[in-house]
mmCIF file of C-alpha atoms in Angstrom:
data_model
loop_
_atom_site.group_PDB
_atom_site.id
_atom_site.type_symbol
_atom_site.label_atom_id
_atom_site.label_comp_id
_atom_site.label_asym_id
_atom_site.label_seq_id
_atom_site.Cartn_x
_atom_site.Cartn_y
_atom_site.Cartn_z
ATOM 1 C CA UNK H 1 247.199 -0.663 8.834
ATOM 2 C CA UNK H 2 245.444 -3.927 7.915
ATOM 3 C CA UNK H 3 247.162 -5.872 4.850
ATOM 4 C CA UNK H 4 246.074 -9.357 3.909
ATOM 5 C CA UNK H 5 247.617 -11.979 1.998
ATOM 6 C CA UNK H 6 244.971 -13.827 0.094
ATOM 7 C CA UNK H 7 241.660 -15.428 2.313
ATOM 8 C CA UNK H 8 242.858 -19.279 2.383
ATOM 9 C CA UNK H 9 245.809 -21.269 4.282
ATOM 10 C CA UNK H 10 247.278 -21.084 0.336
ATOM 11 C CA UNK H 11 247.737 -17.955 0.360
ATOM 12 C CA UNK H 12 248.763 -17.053 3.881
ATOM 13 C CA UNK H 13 252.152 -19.332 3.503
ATOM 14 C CA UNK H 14 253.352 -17.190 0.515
ATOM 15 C CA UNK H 15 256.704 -15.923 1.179
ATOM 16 C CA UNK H 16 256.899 -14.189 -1.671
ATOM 17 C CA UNK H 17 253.478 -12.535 -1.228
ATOM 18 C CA UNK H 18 254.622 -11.286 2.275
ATOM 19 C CA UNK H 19 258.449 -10.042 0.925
ATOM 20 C CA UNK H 20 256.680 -7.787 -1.693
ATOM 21 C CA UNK H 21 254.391 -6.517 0.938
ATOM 22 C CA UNK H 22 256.945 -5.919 3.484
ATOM 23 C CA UNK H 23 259.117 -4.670 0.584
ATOM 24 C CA UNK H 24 256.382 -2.007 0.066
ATOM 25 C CA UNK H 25 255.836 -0.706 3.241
ATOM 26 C CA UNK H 26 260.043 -0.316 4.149
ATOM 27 C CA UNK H 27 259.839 1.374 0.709
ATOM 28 C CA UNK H 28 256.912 3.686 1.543
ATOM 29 C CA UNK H 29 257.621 4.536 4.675
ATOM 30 C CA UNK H 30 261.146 5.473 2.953
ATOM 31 C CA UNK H 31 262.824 3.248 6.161
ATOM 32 C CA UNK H 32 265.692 2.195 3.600
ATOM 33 C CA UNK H 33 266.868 5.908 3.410
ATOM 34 C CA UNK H 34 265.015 6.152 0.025
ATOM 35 C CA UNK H 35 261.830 9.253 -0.217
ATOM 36 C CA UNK H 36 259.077 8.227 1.559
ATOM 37 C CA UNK H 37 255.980 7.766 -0.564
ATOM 38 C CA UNK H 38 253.235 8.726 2.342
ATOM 39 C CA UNK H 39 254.675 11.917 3.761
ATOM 40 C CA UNK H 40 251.590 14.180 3.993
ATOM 41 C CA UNK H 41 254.120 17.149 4.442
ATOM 42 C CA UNK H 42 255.218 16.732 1.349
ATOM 43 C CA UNK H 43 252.853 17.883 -0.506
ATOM 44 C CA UNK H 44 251.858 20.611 0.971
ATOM 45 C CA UNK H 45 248.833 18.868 2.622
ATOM 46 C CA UNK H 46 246.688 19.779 -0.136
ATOM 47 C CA UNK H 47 244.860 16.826 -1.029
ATOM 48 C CA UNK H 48 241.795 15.735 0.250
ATOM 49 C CA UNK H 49 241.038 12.880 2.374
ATOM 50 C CA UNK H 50 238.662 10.622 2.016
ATOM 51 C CA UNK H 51 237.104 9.121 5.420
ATOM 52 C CA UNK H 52 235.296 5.768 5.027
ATOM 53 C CA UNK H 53 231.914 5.009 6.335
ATOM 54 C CA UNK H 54 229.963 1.716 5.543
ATOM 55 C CA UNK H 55 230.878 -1.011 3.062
ATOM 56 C CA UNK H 56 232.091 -4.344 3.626
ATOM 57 C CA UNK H 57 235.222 -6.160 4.202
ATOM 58 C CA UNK H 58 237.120 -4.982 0.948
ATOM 59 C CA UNK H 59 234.804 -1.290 0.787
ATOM 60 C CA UNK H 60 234.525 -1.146 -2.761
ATOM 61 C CA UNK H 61 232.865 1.796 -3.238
ATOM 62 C CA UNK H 62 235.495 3.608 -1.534
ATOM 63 C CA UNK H 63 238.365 2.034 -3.356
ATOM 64 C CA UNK H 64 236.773 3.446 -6.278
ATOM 65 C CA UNK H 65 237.375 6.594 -5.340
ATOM 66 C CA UNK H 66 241.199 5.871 -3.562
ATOM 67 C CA UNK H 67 242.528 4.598 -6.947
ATOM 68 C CA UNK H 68 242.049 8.165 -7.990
ATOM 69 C CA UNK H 69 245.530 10.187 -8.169
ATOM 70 C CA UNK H 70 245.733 12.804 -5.340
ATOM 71 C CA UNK H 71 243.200 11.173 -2.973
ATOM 72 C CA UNK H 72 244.545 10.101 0.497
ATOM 73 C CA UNK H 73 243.000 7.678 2.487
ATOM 74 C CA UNK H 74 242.161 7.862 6.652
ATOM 75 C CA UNK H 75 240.153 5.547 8.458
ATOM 76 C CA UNK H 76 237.955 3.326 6.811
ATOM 77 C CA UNK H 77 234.680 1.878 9.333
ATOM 78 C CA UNK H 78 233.148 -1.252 7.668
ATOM 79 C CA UNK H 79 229.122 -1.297 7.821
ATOM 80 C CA UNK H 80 229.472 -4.236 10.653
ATOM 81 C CA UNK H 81 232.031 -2.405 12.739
ATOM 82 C CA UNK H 82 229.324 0.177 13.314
ATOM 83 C CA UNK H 83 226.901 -1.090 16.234
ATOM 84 C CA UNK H 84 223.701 0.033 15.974
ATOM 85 C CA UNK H 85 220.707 -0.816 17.722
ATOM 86 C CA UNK H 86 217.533 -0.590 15.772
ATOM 87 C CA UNK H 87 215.192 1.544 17.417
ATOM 88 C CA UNK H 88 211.701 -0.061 16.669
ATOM 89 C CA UNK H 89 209.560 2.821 16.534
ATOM 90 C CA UNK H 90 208.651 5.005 13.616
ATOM 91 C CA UNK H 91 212.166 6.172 11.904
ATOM 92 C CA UNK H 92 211.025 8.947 9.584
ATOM 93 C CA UNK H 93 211.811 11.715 12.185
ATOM 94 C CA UNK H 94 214.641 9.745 13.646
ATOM 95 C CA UNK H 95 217.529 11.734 16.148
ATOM 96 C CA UNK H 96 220.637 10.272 16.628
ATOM 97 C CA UNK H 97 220.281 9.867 20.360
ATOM 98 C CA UNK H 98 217.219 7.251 19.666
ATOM 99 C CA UNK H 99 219.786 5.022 18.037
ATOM 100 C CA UNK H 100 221.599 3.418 20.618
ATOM 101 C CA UNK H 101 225.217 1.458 20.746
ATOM 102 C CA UNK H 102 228.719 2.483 19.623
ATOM 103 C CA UNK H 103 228.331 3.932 16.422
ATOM 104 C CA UNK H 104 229.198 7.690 17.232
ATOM 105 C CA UNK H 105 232.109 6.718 19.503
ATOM 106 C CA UNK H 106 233.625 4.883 16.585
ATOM 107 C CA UNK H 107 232.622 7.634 14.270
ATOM 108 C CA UNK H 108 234.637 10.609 16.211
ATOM 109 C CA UNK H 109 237.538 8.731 17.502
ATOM 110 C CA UNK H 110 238.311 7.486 13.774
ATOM 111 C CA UNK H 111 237.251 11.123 12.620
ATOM 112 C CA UNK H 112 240.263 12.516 15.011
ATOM 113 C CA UNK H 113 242.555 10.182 14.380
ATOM 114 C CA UNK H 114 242.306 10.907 10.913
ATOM 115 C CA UNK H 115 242.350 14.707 11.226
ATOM 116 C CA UNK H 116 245.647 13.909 13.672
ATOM 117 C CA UNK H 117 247.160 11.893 10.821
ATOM 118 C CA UNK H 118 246.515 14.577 8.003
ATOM 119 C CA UNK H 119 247.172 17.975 10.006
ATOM 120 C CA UNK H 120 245.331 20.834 7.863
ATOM 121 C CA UNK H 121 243.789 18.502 5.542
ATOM 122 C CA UNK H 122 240.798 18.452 4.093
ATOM 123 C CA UNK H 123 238.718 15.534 5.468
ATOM 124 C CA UNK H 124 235.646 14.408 3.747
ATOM 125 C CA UNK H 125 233.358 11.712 5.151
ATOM 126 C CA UNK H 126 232.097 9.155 2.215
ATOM 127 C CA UNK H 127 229.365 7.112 3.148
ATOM 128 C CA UNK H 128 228.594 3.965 1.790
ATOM 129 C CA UNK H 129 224.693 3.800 1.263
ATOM 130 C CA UNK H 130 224.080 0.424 -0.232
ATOM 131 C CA UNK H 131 225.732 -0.914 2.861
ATOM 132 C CA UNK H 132 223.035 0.787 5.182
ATOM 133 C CA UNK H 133 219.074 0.660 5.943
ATOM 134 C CA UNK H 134 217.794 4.156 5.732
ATOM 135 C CA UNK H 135 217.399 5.139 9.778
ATOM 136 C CA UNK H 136 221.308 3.808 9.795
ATOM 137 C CA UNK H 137 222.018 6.036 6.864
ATOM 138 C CA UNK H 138 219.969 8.958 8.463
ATOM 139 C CA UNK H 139 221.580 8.919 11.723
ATOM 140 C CA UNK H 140 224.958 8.942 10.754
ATOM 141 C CA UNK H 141 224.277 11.570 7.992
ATOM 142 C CA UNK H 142 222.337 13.542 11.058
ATOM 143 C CA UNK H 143 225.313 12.642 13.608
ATOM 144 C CA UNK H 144 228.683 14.077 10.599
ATOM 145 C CA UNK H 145 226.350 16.966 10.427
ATOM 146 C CA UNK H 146 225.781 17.815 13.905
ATOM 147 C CA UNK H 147 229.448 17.232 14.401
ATOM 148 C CA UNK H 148 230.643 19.391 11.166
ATOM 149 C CA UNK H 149 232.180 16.700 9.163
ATOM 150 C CA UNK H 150 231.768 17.419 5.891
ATOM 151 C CA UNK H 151 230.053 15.050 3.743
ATOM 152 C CA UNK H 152 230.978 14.264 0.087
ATOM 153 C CA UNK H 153 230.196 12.302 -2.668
ATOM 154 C CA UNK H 154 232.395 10.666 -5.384
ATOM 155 C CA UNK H 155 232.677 13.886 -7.311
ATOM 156 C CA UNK H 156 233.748 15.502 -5.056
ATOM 157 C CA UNK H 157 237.309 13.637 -4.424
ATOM 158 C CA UNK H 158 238.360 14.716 -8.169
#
């Protein structure tokens, strides 16, 4: 888990900002003998979960679709964290394996982490779009597909 406290030198020295945070987390992960707020099990595993693909630092198209109630949240891949070499030749009939770097690899180990994480649970790949040219976006459509990770959109996560 990645938390930040603000983006400046301010912000990092906030005590208080970092107590509340910390205050969170020992509550959440129920570590003061209290319920724990993430416990998958709890629930029965029913809920979906979203899987995050593209997007920038803060991924605000997916944290539109976190805030809603029932929705939990797996890995989260920012556009940049995806290498991908651009293959130079014509990309309307693009396959995967002409798109070389890392890409898949980070694709399938954050894929089974999350399905490790959320045992039973229905994982749903949401992609980003804005964040991507169109071969990136085709590949990695092409690639969840060939690998049967389910795709969805925002309405889908309701």
């Amino acid at each position: 888990m990645f938390v930040e406290i603000g983006s400046t030198e301010e912000y990092w020295r906030r005590q208080d900002a970092a107590q509340a945070i910390a205050l969170l987390v020992w509550r959440g992960l129920g570590l003061g003998g209290g319920i724990t707020e993430g416990d998958w099990g709890r629930n029965g595993g029913s809920n979906k979960i979203l899987f995050g693909i593209g997007g920038g630092h803060y991924a605000p198209r997916h944290m539109d679709i976190v805030i809603k109630d029932g929705v939990w949240v797996g890995h989260l891949l920012s556009g940049y964290s995806l290498l991908m070499e651009d293959p130079g030749q014509s990309k309307t009939q693009l396959n995967t394996e002409a798109v070389h770097g890392t890409w898949r690899e980070a694709i399938i180990v954050a894929f089974e982490a999350t399905k490790s994480a959320f045992p039973g649970g229905e994982i749903l790949a949401h992609l980003d779009h804005k964040s991507f040219k169109s071969w990136q976006r085709n590949a990695i459509t092409t690639f969840l597909v060939e690998q049967n990770i389910k795709i969805g959109k925002p309405s889908d996560f309701s």
